[in-house]
Amino acid sequence: MASHRRPKQPSRTRVTVLTTAAAAAVAFSANAANAAPSEKPSKDEVKSKVDKLYEEAEKASEKYNGAKEKQEKLEKQISTLQDNVARGQEDLNTLREGLGSMASAQYRTGGIDPSVALFLSSDPDDYLDKASAMDQLSSQQVEALKKVQEKQRSLAQQRKEAAEKLKDLADTRTELGKKKKEVQGKLGEAQKLLNTLTAKEKAALDAQQARASRASERSALDDNPGTSKPGSGYAGAAFAAAQGKIGSPYVYGAAGPSSFDCSGLTSWAYAQAGVSIPRTSEAQANAGTRIYSQSDLQVGDLVIFYGDFHHVGLYAGNGQVLHAPHSGAVVRYEAIGNMTFEFGVRI
């Protein structure tokens, strides 16, 4: 017999779920069809973002330079302290041997009790007090023991200082690693952005920068007589040395002779003139007399940029600066107005 049972109807909940899913699918398809494809940033937008990343990288680079300089100073100080401690220990051993010899000689002549040797090896202060109270020490021994006490105190202080500097060195090395990682991260981001440009766009940016650099060089070298003041002997010699490095690549942490970062170039240039200035741009900002008016700048003066002093160059005359700009660039001339001028520094 044929069954006349009515087919089972879908539940209200199932119908609702299916309807909602279908509606969502239709809406998604419509949105996908109508959505505009993500636009590729323009050449100028990429340049602006890359310049910002380079500036951030340079800030980190100068912090890296500061940590590196501190590390080198600490390593020298620790080495000196450790050498002093080693020599001091030898002196202390010699003094103790001398005291032992005197004590032995006294014992052989029926003098001081040999048990006082315990005090010599453990606590000279206590030994001196007790033995003096018993009137068992000669003036020669008192003087020798005082020398032992002084040497022990000196050694203890030097060991403490060395331990503190070793801890400081460990912290500095940690900071150095962080700053290096930060610099590399910023440069990596910049490179990714540059890789989005076509070969033609990259060539256009390079040509644009080359034109600007040539214009700055002409402006500096073709300066009208009297417009810019010549630098002092040291400043002039430093500037001449830096001119010889035009075209050298920027490399963070580098201070010549084949590659430079901003403060690496200025410190190297002044070193060629026989003048030692600090390694970082922040420290160079305090290395001489500040010149706040651009009209008073002389060729070879340091020029400090940005509020945190993270960039420095050499004044080239006629409103131009000779500097190592950033990663991906070379030592070149540039208009001071392209950056935020803070002040000059005359060494």
Coordinates of C-alpha atoms in Angstrom, one line a residue:
M1 CA 0.0 0.0 0.0
A2 CA 1.3 3.4 -0.9
S3 CA 2.1 5.8 1.9
H4 CA 0.3 9.1 2.0
R5 CA 2.4 10.5 4.8
R6 CA 3.2 14.2 4.2
P7 CA 6.9 15.1 3.7
K8 CA 8.7 16.5 6.8
Q9 CA 8.9 20.3 6.7
P10 CA 12.2 22.0 7.6
S11 CA 12.2 23.6 11.1
R12 CA 11.8 27.4 11.4
T13 CA 15.3 27.6 12.9
R14 CA 16.9 25.8 9.9
V15 CA 15.1 28.1 7.4
T16 CA 16.3 31.2 9.2
V17 CA 19.9 30.0 9.3
L18 CA 19.9 29.1 5.6
T19 CA 18.3 32.4 4.6
T20 CA 20.8 34.4 6.7
A21 CA 23.7 32.5 5.1
A22 CA 22.4 33.1 1.6
A23 CA 21.9 36.8 2.3
A24 CA 25.4 37.1 3.7
A25 CA 26.9 35.4 0.6
V26 CA 25.0 37.7 -1.7
A27 CA 26.1 40.7 0.2
F28 CA 29.7 39.6 0.3
S29 CA 29.6 39.0 -3.5
A30 CA 28.1 42.4 -4.1
N31 CA 30.7 44.1 -1.9
A32 CA 33.5 42.2 -3.5
A33 CA 32.3 43.2 -6.9
N34 CA 31.9 46.9 -6.0
A35 CA 35.1 47.2 -3.8
A36 CA 37.8 49.3 -5.4
P37 CA 41.2 47.6 -5.7
S38 CA 43.7 48.9 -3.1
E39 CA 45.7 51.8 -4.7
K40 CA 49.4 51.6 -4.9
P41 CA 51.1 54.6 -3.2
S42 CA 52.5 57.2 -5.6
K43 CA 56.2 57.7 -6.0
D44 CA 56.1 60.9 -3.9
E45 CA 54.1 59.2 -1.1
V46 CA 56.7 56.4 -1.0
K47 CA 59.5 58.9 -0.9
S48 CA 57.9 60.8 1.9
K49 CA 57.4 57.6 4.0
V50 CA 60.9 56.4 3.2
D51 CA 62.4 59.8 4.2
K52 CA 60.6 59.5 7.5
L53 CA 61.9 56.0 8.1
Y54 CA 65.4 57.1 7.3
E55 CA 65.1 60.0 9.8
E56 CA 63.9 57.5 12.5
A57 CA 66.7 55.2 11.6
E58 CA 69.3 58.0 12.0
K59 CA 67.9 58.9 15.4
A60 CA 68.4 55.2 16.5
S61 CA 71.9 55.3 14.8
E62 CA 73.1 58.2 16.9
K63 CA 71.9 56.4 20.1
Y64 CA 73.7 53.3 18.8
N65 CA 76.9 55.4 18.3
G66 CA 76.5 56.7 21.9
A67 CA 76.2 53.2 23.3
K68 CA 79.1 51.9 21.2
E69 CA 81.3 54.8 22.4
K70 CA 80.3 54.1 26.0
Q71 CA 81.1 50.4 25.6
E72 CA 84.6 51.1 24.3
K73 CA 85.3 53.5 27.2
L74 CA 84.0 51.0 29.8
E75 CA 86.2 48.2 28.2
K76 CA 89.3 50.4 28.5
Q77 CA 88.4 51.4 32.1
I78 CA 87.8 47.8 33.2
S79 CA 91.0 46.7 31.6
T80 CA 93.0 49.4 33.5
L81 CA 91.2 48.5 36.8
Q82 CA 91.9 44.8 36.3
D83 CA 95.5 45.5 35.6
N84 CA 95.7 47.7 38.7
V85 CA 94.1 45.0 40.8
A86 CA 96.5 42.4 39.6
R87 CA 99.6 44.6 40.3
G88 CA 98.1 45.6 43.6
Q89 CA 97.6 41.9 44.6
E90 CA 101.3 41.3 43.8
D91 CA 102.3 44.2 46.0
L92 CA 100.0 43.0 48.8
N93 CA 101.6 39.5 48.6
T94 CA 105.1 41.1 48.8
L95 CA 104.1 43.1 51.9
R96 CA 102.6 40.1 53.6
E97 CA 105.8 38.1 52.9
G98 CA 107.8 40.9 54.4
L99 CA 105.7 40.8 57.6
G100 CA 106.0 37.1 57.8
S101 CA 109.8 37.3 57.6
M102 CA 109.9 39.9 60.4
A103 CA 107.6 37.8 62.6
S104 CA 109.8 34.7 62.0
A105 CA 112.9 36.6 62.8
Q106 CA 111.4 37.9 66.1
Y107 CA 110.3 34.4 67.0
R108 CA 113.8 33.0 66.5
T109 CA 115.1 35.6 68.9
G110 CA 112.4 34.9 71.4
G111 CA 110.1 37.8 70.4
I112 CA 106.6 37.8 68.9
D113 CA 104.4 34.7 69.1
P114 CA 104.0 33.0 65.7
S115 CA 100.3 32.7 66.2
V116 CA 100.0 36.3 65.1
A117 CA 100.4 35.0 61.5
L118 CA 96.7 34.2 61.6
F119 CA 95.9 37.9 61.9
L120 CA 98.1 38.7 58.9
S121 CA 96.2 36.5 56.6
S122 CA 92.7 37.3 57.8
D123 CA 92.1 40.7 59.4
P124 CA 95.1 43.1 59.6
D125 CA 92.9 45.7 61.4
D126 CA 92.1 43.3 64.2
Y127 CA 95.6 42.1 64.3
L128 CA 97.0 45.6 64.6
D129 CA 94.7 46.5 67.4
K130 CA 95.4 43.3 69.5
A131 CA 99.1 43.1 68.8
S132 CA 99.6 46.8 69.6
A133 CA 97.7 46.4 72.8
M134 CA 100.1 43.6 73.8
D135 CA 103.0 45.7 72.8
Q136 CA 104.2 42.9 70.5
L137 CA 104.9 44.9 67.4
S138 CA 108.0 46.9 66.5
S139 CA 107.6 50.3 64.9
Q140 CA 108.8 48.7 61.6
Q141 CA 106.1 46.0 61.8
V142 CA 103.4 48.7 62.6
E143 CA 104.5 50.6 59.5
A144 CA 104.5 47.5 57.3
L145 CA 101.1 46.4 58.6
K146 CA 99.6 49.8 57.9
K147 CA 100.8 49.5 54.3
V148 CA 99.1 46.1 54.1
Q149 CA 95.9 47.7 55.4
E150 CA 96.0 50.5 52.9
K151 CA 96.7 48.2 50.0
Q152 CA 93.8 45.9 51.0
R153 CA 91.4 48.8 51.2
S154 CA 92.6 50.1 47.8
L155 CA 92.2 46.7 46.2
A156 CA 88.7 46.2 47.7
Q157 CA 87.6 49.6 46.3
Q158 CA 89.1 48.9 42.8
R159 CA 87.4 45.5 42.7
K160 CA 84.1 47.1 43.6
E161 CA 84.5 49.7 41.0
A162 CA 85.4 47.1 38.4
A163 CA 82.4 45.0 39.3
E164 CA 80.1 48.0 38.9
K165 CA 81.6 48.9 35.5
L166 CA 81.2 45.3 34.4
K167 CA 77.5 45.5 35.2
D168 CA 77.3 48.8 33.4
L169 CA 79.1 47.2 30.4
A170 CA 76.5 44.4 30.3
D171 CA 73.6 46.9 30.3
T172 CA 75.3 49.0 27.6
R173 CA 75.8 45.9 25.4
T174 CA 72.1 45.1 25.8
E175 CA 71.2 48.7 24.8
L176 CA 73.6 48.4 21.8
G177 CA 71.9 45.3 20.5
K178 CA 68.4 46.9 20.9
K179 CA 69.5 50.0 18.9
K180 CA 71.1 48.0 16.2
K181 CA 67.9 45.9 15.8
E182 CA 65.8 49.1 15.7
V183 CA 68.0 50.7 13.0
Q184 CA 67.9 47.5 10.9
G185 CA 64.1 47.3 11.3
K186 CA 63.6 50.9 10.1
L187 CA 66.0 50.3 7.1
G188 CA 64.2 47.1 6.3
E189 CA 60.8 48.9 6.2
A190 CA 62.2 51.6 4.0
Q191 CA 63.6 49.0 1.6
K192 CA 60.3 47.2 1.4
L193 CA 58.6 50.5 0.4
L194 CA 61.3 51.3 -2.2
N195 CA 60.8 47.8 -3.7
T196 CA 57.2 48.7 -4.5
L197 CA 58.5 51.3 -7.0
T198 CA 59.1 50.5 -10.6
A199 CA 62.6 50.8 -12.1
K200 CA 61.4 53.9 -13.9
E201 CA 60.1 55.5 -10.7
K202 CA 63.3 54.7 -8.8
A203 CA 65.3 56.3 -11.6
A204 CA 63.2 59.4 -11.5
L205 CA 63.8 59.8 -7.7
D206 CA 67.5 59.3 -8.2
A207 CA 67.6 61.9 -10.9
Q208 CA 65.6 64.3 -8.8
Q209 CA 68.0 64.0 -5.9
A210 CA 71.1 64.2 -8.2
R211 CA 69.8 67.5 -9.6
A212 CA 69.2 68.9 -6.2
S213 CA 72.6 67.9 -5.0
R214 CA 74.3 69.5 -8.1
A215 CA 72.4 72.7 -7.5
S216 CA 73.5 72.8 -3.9
E217 CA 77.1 72.2 -4.8
R218 CA 77.0 75.0 -7.4
S219 CA 75.4 77.3 -4.9
A220 CA 78.1 76.5 -2.3
L221 CA 81.1 76.6 -4.7
D222 CA 79.9 79.6 -6.8
D223 CA 79.2 81.7 -3.7
N224 CA 79.6 85.4 -4.2
P225 CA 82.7 86.8 -2.5
G226 CA 81.8 88.1 1.0
T227 CA 78.5 86.3 1.2
S228 CA 79.9 83.5 3.4
K229 CA 82.6 83.8 6.0
P230 CA 85.7 81.6 5.6
G231 CA 86.3 79.1 8.4
S232 CA 89.1 79.2 10.9
G233 CA 92.2 77.1 10.2
Y234 CA 90.8 74.0 11.9
A235 CA 87.3 74.4 10.4
G236 CA 88.7 75.1 6.9
A237 CA 90.9 72.0 7.1
A238 CA 88.0 69.9 8.4
F239 CA 85.8 71.1 5.6
A240 CA 88.5 70.4 2.9
A241 CA 88.8 66.8 4.3
A242 CA 85.1 66.3 4.1
Q243 CA 85.0 67.6 0.5
G244 CA 87.4 64.8 -0.4
K245 CA 84.8 62.3 0.7
I246 CA 81.9 63.5 -1.5
G247 CA 80.2 60.4 -3.0
S248 CA 81.2 58.1 -0.1
P249 CA 78.3 56.0 1.1
Y250 CA 76.3 56.5 4.2
V251 CA 76.6 53.5 6.6
Y252 CA 75.2 53.7 10.1
G253 CA 77.9 53.4 12.8
A254 CA 80.7 54.2 10.3
A255 CA 83.3 56.9 10.9
G256 CA 85.5 56.6 7.8
P257 CA 87.6 56.5 5.9
S258 CA 85.5 54.9 3.2
S259 CA 82.0 55.2 4.6
F260 CA 80.3 57.5 7.2
D261 CA 77.2 58.3 9.1
C262 CA 76.4 62.0 9.8
S263 CA 78.5 62.4 13.0
G264 CA 81.1 59.9 11.7
L265 CA 81.8 62.3 8.9
T266 CA 82.2 65.4 11.0
S267 CA 84.3 63.7 13.7
W268 CA 86.5 62.2 11.0
A269 CA 86.9 65.5 9.2
Y270 CA 88.0 67.4 12.3
A271 CA 90.3 64.6 13.2
Q272 CA 92.1 65.1 9.9
A273 CA 92.5 68.8 11.0
G274 CA 94.1 67.6 14.2
V275 CA 91.1 68.3 16.4
S276 CA 89.3 65.7 18.5
I277 CA 85.5 66.2 18.8
P278 CA 82.9 63.8 20.3
R279 CA 81.5 61.0 18.2
T280 CA 77.8 61.6 18.4
S281 CA 75.8 64.5 17.0
E282 CA 74.2 65.2 20.4
A283 CA 77.6 65.5 22.0
Q284 CA 79.0 67.6 19.1
A285 CA 76.1 70.1 19.8
N286 CA 77.9 70.9 23.0
A287 CA 81.5 70.8 21.7
G288 CA 82.0 74.5 21.1
T289 CA 80.4 77.9 20.8
R290 CA 76.8 77.9 19.5
I291 CA 75.9 80.1 16.6
Y292 CA 72.2 80.7 16.4
S293 CA 72.1 82.9 13.3
Q294 CA 72.7 81.3 9.9
S295 CA 74.2 84.6 8.7
D296 CA 77.0 84.2 11.2
L297 CA 78.0 80.7 10.2
Q298 CA 81.5 80.2 8.8
V299 CA 82.5 77.5 6.4
G300 CA 83.4 74.4 8.4
D301 CA 81.2 75.1 11.4
L302 CA 79.2 72.2 12.6
V303 CA 75.5 72.6 11.8
I304 CA 73.0 70.9 14.1
F305 CA 69.6 69.8 12.9
Y306 CA 66.3 68.8 14.6
G307 CA 65.2 69.4 18.2
D308 CA 66.9 66.2 19.6
F309 CA 70.1 67.1 17.7
H310 CA 70.2 63.7 15.8
H311 CA 71.7 65.1 12.7
V312 CA 74.9 67.2 12.0
G313 CA 76.8 68.4 9.0
L314 CA 79.5 71.0 8.0
Y315 CA 78.5 74.4 6.8
A316 CA 79.5 74.8 3.1
G317 CA 78.6 78.4 2.6
N318 CA 75.6 80.2 0.9
G319 CA 73.0 78.3 3.0
Q320 CA 74.3 74.9 2.1
V321 CA 75.6 72.0 4.2
L322 CA 78.0 69.2 3.4
H323 CA 76.8 66.0 5.1
A324 CA 76.2 62.3 5.1
P325 CA 72.4 62.3 4.9
H326 CA 71.0 58.8 5.5
S327 CA 71.1 55.2 4.4
G328 CA 71.0 54.8 0.7
A329 CA 72.6 58.2 0.1
V330 CA 76.2 59.4 -0.2
V331 CA 78.1 62.3 1.2
R332 CA 76.8 65.4 -0.6
Y333 CA 75.8 69.0 -0.5
E334 CA 72.3 70.0 0.5
A335 CA 70.3 73.2 1.3
I336 CA 70.1 73.8 5.0
G337 CA 66.4 74.7 4.5
N338 CA 65.6 71.1 3.6
M339 CA 66.1 70.2 7.3
T340 CA 65.1 71.8 10.6
F341 CA 68.1 74.0 11.5
E342 CA 68.8 74.4 15.3
F343 CA 72.2 76.2 15.5
G344 CA 75.8 76.0 14.4
V345 CA 78.8 75.1 16.6
R346 CA 82.2 76.7 16.2
I347 CA 85.0 74.5 17.3

